[in-house]
mmCIF file of C-alpha atoms in Angstrom:
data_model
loop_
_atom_site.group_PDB
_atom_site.id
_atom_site.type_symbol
_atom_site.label_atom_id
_atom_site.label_comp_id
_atom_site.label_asym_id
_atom_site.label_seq_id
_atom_site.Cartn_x
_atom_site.Cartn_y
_atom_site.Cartn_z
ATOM 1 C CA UNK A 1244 102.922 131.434 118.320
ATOM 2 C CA UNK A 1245 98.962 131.114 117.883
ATOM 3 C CA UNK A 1246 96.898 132.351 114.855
ATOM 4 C CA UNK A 1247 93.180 131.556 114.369
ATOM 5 C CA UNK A 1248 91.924 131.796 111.191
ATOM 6 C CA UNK A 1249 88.586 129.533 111.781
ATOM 7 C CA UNK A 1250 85.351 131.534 109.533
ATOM 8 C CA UNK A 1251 87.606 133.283 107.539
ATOM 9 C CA UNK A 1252 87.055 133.562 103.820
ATOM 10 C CA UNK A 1253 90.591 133.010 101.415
ATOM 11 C CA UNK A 1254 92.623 134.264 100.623
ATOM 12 C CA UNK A 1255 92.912 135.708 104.640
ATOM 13 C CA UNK A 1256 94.420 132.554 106.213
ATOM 14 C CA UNK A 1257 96.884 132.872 103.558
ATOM 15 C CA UNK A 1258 97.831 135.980 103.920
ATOM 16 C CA UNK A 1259 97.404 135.999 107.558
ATOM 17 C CA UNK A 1260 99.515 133.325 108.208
ATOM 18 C CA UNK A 1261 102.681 134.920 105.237
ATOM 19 C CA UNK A 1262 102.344 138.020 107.814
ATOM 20 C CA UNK A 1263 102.894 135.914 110.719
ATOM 21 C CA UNK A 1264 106.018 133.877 109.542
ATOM 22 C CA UNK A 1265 107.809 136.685 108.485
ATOM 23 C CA UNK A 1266 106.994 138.302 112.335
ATOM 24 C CA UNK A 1267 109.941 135.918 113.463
ATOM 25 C CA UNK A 1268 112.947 134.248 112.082
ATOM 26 C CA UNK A 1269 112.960 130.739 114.313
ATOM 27 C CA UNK A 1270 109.998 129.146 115.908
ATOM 28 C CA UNK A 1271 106.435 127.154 115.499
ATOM 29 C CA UNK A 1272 103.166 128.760 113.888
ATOM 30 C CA UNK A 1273 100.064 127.271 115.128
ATOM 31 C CA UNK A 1274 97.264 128.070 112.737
ATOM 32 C CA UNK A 1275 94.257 126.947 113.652
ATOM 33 C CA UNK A 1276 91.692 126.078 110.586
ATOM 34 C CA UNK A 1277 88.399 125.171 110.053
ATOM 35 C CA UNK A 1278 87.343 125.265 106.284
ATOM 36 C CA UNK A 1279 88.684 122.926 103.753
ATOM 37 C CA UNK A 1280 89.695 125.772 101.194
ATOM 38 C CA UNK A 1281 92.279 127.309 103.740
ATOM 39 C CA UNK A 1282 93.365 124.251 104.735
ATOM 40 C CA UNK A 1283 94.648 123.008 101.307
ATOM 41 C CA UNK A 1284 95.945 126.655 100.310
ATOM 42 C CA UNK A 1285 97.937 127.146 103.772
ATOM 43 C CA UNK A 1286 99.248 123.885 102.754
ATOM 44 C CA UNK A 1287 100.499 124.362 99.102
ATOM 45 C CA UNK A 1288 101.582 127.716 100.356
ATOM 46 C CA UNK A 1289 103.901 126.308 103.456
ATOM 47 C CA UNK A 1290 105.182 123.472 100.892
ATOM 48 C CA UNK A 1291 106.370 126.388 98.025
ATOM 49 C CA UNK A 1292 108.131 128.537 101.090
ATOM 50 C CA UNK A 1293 110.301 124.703 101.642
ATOM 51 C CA UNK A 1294 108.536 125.297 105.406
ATOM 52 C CA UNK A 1295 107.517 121.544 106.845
ATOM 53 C CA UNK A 1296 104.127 121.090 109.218
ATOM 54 C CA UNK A 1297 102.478 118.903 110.960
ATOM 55 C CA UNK A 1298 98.362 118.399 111.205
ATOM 56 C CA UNK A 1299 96.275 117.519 114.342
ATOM 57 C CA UNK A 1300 92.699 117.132 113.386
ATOM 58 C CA UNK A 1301 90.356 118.062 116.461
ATOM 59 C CA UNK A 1302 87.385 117.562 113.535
ATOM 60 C CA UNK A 1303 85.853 116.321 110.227
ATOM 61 C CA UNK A 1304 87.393 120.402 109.006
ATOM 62 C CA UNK A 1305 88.739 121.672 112.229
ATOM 63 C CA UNK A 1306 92.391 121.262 112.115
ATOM 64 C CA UNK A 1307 95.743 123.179 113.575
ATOM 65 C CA UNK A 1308 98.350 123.255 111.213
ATOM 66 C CA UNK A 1309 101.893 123.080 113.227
ATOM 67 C CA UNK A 1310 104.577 125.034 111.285
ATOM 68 C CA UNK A 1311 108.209 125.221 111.667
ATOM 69 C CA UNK A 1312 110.271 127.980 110.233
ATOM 70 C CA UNK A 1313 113.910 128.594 110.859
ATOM 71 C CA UNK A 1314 115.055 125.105 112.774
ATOM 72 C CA UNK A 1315 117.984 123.193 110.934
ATOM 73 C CA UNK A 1316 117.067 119.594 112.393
ATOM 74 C CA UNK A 1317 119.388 116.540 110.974
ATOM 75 C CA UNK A 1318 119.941 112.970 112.838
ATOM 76 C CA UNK A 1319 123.128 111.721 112.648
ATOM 77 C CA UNK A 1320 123.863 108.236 113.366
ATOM 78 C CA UNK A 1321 125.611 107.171 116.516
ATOM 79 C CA UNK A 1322 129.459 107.300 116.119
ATOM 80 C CA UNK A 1323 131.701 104.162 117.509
ATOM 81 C CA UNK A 1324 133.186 104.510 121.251
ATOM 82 C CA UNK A 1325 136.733 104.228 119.686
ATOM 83 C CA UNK A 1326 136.649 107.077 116.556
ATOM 84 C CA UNK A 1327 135.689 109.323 119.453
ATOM 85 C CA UNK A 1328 138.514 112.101 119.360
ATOM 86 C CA UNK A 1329 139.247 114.795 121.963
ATOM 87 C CA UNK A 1330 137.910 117.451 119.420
ATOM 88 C CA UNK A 1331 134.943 115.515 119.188
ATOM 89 C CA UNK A 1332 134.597 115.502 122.989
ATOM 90 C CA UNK A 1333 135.434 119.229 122.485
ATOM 91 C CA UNK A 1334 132.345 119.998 120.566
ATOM 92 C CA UNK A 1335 129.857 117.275 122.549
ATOM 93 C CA UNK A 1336 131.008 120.063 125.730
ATOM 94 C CA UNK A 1337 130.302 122.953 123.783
ATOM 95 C CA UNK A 1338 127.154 121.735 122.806
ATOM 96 C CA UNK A 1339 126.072 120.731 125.945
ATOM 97 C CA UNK A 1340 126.457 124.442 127.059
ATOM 98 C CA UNK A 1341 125.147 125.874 124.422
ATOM 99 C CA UNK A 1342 121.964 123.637 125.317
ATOM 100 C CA UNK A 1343 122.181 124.611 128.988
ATOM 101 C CA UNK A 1344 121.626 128.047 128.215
ATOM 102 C CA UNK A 1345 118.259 127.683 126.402
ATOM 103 C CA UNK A 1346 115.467 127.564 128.738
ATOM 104 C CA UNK A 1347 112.969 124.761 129.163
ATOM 105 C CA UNK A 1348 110.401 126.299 127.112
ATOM 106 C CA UNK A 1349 112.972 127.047 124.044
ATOM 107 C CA UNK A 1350 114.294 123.439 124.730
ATOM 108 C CA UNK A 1351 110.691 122.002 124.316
ATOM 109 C CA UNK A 1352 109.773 123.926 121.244
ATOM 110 C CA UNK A 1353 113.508 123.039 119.409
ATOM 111 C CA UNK A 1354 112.560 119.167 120.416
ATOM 112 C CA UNK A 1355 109.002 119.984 118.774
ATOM 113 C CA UNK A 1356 110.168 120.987 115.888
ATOM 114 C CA UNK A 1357 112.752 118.571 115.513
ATOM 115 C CA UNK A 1358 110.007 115.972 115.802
ATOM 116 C CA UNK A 1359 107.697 117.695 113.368
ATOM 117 C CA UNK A 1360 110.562 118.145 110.583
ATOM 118 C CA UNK A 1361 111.516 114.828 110.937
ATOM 119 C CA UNK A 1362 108.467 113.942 110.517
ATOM 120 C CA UNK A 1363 107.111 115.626 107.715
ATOM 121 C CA UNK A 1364 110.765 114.866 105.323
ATOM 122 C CA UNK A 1365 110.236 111.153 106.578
ATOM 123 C CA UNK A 1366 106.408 111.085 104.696
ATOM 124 C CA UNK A 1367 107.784 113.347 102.005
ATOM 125 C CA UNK A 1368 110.684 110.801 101.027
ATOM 126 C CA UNK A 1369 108.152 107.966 101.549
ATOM 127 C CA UNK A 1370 105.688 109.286 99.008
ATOM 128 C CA UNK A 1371 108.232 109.962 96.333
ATOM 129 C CA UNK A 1372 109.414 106.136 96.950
ATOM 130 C CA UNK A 1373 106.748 104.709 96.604
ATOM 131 C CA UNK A 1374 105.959 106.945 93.451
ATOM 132 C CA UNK A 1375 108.659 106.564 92.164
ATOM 133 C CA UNK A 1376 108.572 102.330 92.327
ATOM 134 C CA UNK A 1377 105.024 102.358 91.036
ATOM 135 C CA UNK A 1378 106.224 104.271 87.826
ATOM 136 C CA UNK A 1379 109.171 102.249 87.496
ATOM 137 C CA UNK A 1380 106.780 99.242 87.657
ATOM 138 C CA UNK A 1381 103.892 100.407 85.115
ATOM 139 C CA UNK A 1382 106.975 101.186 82.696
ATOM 140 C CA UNK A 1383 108.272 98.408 82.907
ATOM 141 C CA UNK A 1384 104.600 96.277 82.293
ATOM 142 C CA UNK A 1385 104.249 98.742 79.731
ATOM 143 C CA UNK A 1386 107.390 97.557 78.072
ATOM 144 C CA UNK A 1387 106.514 93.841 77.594
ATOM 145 C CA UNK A 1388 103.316 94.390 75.846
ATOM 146 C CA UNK A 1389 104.910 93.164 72.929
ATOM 147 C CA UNK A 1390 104.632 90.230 73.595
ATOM 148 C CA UNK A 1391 102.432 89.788 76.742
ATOM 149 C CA UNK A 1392 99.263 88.543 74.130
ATOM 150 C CA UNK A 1393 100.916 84.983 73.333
ATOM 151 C CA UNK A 1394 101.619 84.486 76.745
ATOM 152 C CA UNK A 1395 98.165 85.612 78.141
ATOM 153 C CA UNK A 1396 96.320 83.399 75.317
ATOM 154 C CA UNK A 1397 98.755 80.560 76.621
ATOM 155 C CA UNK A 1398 97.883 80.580 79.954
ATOM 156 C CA UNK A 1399 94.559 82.295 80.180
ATOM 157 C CA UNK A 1400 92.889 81.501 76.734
ATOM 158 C CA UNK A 1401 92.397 84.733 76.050
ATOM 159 C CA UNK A 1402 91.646 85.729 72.669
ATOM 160 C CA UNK A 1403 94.697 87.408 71.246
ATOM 161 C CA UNK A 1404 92.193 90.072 69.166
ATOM 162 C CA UNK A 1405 90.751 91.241 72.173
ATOM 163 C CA UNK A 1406 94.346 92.245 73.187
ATOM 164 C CA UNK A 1407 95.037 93.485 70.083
ATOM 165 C CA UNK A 1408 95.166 97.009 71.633
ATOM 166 C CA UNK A 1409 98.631 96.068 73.519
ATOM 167 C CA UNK A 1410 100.248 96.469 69.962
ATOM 168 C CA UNK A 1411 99.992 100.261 70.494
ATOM 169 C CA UNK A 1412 102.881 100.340 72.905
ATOM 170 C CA UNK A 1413 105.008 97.933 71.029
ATOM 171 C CA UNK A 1414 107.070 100.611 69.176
ATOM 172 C CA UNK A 1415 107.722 102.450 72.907
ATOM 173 C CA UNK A 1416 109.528 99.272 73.993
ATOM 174 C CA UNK A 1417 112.681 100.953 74.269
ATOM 175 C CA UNK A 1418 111.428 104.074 75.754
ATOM 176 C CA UNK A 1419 109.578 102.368 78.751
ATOM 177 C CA UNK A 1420 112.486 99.830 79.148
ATOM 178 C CA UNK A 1421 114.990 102.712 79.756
ATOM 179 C CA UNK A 1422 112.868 105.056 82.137
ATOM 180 C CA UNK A 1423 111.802 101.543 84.053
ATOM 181 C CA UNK A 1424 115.716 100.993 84.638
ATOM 182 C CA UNK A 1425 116.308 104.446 85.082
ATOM 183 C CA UNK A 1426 113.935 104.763 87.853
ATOM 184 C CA UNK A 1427 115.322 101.587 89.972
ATOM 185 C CA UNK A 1428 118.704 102.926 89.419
ATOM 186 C CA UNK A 1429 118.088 106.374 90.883
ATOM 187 C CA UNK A 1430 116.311 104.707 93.973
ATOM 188 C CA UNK A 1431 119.104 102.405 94.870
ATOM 189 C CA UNK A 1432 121.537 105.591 94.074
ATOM 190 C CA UNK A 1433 119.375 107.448 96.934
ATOM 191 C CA UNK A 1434 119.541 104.316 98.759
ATOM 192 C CA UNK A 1435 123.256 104.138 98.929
ATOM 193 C CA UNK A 1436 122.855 108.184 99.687
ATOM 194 C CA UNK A 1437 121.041 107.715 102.721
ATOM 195 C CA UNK A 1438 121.743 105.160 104.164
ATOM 196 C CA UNK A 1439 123.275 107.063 107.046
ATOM 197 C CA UNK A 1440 120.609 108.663 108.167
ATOM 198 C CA UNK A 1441 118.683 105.762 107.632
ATOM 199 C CA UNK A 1442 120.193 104.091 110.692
ATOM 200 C CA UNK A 1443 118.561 106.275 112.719
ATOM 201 C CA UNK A 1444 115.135 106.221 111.076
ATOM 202 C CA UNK A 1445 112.651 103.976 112.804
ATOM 203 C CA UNK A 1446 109.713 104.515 109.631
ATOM 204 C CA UNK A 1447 108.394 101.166 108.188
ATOM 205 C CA UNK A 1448 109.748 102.364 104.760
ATOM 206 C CA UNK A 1449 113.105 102.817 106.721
ATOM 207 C CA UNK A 1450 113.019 99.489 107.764
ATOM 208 C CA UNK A 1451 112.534 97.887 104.644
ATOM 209 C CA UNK A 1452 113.956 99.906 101.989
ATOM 210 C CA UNK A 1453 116.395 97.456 100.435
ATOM 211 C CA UNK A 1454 113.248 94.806 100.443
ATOM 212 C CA UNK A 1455 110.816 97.225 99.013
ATOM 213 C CA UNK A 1456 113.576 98.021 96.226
ATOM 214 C CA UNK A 1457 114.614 94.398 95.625
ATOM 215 C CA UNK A 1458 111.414 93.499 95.082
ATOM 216 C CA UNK A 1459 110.607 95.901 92.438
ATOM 217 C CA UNK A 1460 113.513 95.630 90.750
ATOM 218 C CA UNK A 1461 113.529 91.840 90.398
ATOM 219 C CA UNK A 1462 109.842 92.274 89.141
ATOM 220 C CA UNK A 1463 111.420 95.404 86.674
ATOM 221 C CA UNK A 1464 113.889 92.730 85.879
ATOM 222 C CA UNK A 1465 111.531 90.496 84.749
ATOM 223 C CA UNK A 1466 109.029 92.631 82.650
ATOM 224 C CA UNK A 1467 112.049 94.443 80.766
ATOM 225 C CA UNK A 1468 113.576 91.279 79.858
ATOM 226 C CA UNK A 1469 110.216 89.185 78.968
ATOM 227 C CA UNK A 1470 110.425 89.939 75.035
ATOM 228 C CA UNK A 1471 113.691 88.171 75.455
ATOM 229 C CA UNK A 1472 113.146 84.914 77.115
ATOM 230 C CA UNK A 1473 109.196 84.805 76.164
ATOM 231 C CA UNK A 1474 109.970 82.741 73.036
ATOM 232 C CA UNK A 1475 111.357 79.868 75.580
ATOM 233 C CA UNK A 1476 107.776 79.682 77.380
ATOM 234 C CA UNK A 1477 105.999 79.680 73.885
ATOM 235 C CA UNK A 1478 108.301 76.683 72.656
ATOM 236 C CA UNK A 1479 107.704 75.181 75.965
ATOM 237 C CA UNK A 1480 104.366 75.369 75.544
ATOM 238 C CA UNK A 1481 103.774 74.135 72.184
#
């Protein structure tokens, strides 16, 4: 289904394109766009109804936004020769028919939106990763402040009264310690989660999850548990 809403002021796009997902219960909305205000409201609009989409910019503002409503789309990984059971050969048949019966154009939209779901969930999950790591990081930098003005002078000569400002979060130690931890521990939880459907993800972030993580967690590691081992550089270095 087509709906141009190019030239029109908002809230019409909006409500334009609300009148046209409820028309249907299964199927792709193409809405075509061409001013930046409808663009970003269709968008926060589509994200609060859980809907995904996908954006093909034919211009610097001209833009169709592809959206899915209604398609249950999940990848399963591939499941060994011998745990194959006759049921499960039961059910690849019925499937099989039940896909014979669609016709080519249904077939092509279902694969569409399959690809644009996929999609969309794949650059969801990778922007609350990375998110995620970066405030697990900061926290943790944030809790060895305590202590990071010795080191810095030791190394860098840098007066330790011009970092006299890294006192503030000293009495937050704890706080940014915990919520650095917690945050590494809830992405290897999702890690373990997922890993699944990982298998048949083919994403960069896919890829190199575990590497990503391990990364940030040895650097986590290291920043929580600097107040601790700090005094051995300082010795060292006197």
């Amino acid at each position: 289904m087509k709906l141009d809403c190019r030239d029109l002021d908002c809230p019409v796009p909006v409500l334009k394109t609300k009148e046209a997902l409820e028309s249907f219960e299964e199927g792709i909305l193409d809405v075509e766009l061409n001013t930046l205000s409808s663009i970003e409201n269709i968008k926060r609009f589509v994200t609060s109804q859980g809907l995904y989409f996908e954006e093909k910019r034919l211009g610097p503002r001209h833009v169709i936004l592809s959206i899915v409503k209604g398609y249950e789309c999940t990848i399963e990984p591939p499941v060994p020769s011998e745990s194959v059971t006759p049921d499960d050969n039961r059910v690849t048949r019925e499937t099989e028919g039940a896909l014979s019966s669609l016709s080519s154009q249904d077939t092509a939209e279902a694969l569409r939106a399959a690809q644009i779901t996929q999609s969309a969930k794949e650059k969801q999950q990778a922007r609350t990763f990375y998110s995620l790591l970066f405030g697990g990081i900061v926290s943790a930098i944030l809790a060895s402040t305590c202590c990071l003005g010795p080191l810095l002078f030791l190394i860098f000569g840098v007066s330790v009264g011009s970092l006299s400002f890294l006192q503030w979060f000293a009495p937050y130690h704890s706080y940014f310690s915990l919520a650095a931890v917690g945050v590494v521990g809830y992405l290897w939880f999702d890690w373990w989660r997922g890993r699944k459907e990982r298998i048949a993800c083919a994403t960069s972030l896919c890829k190199n999850y575990t590497l990503y993580l391990s990364l940030g967690t040895l650097f986590v590691a290291v920043m929580v548990s600097y107040p601790w081992w700090a005094g051995y550089l300082l010795m060292m270095g006197d």
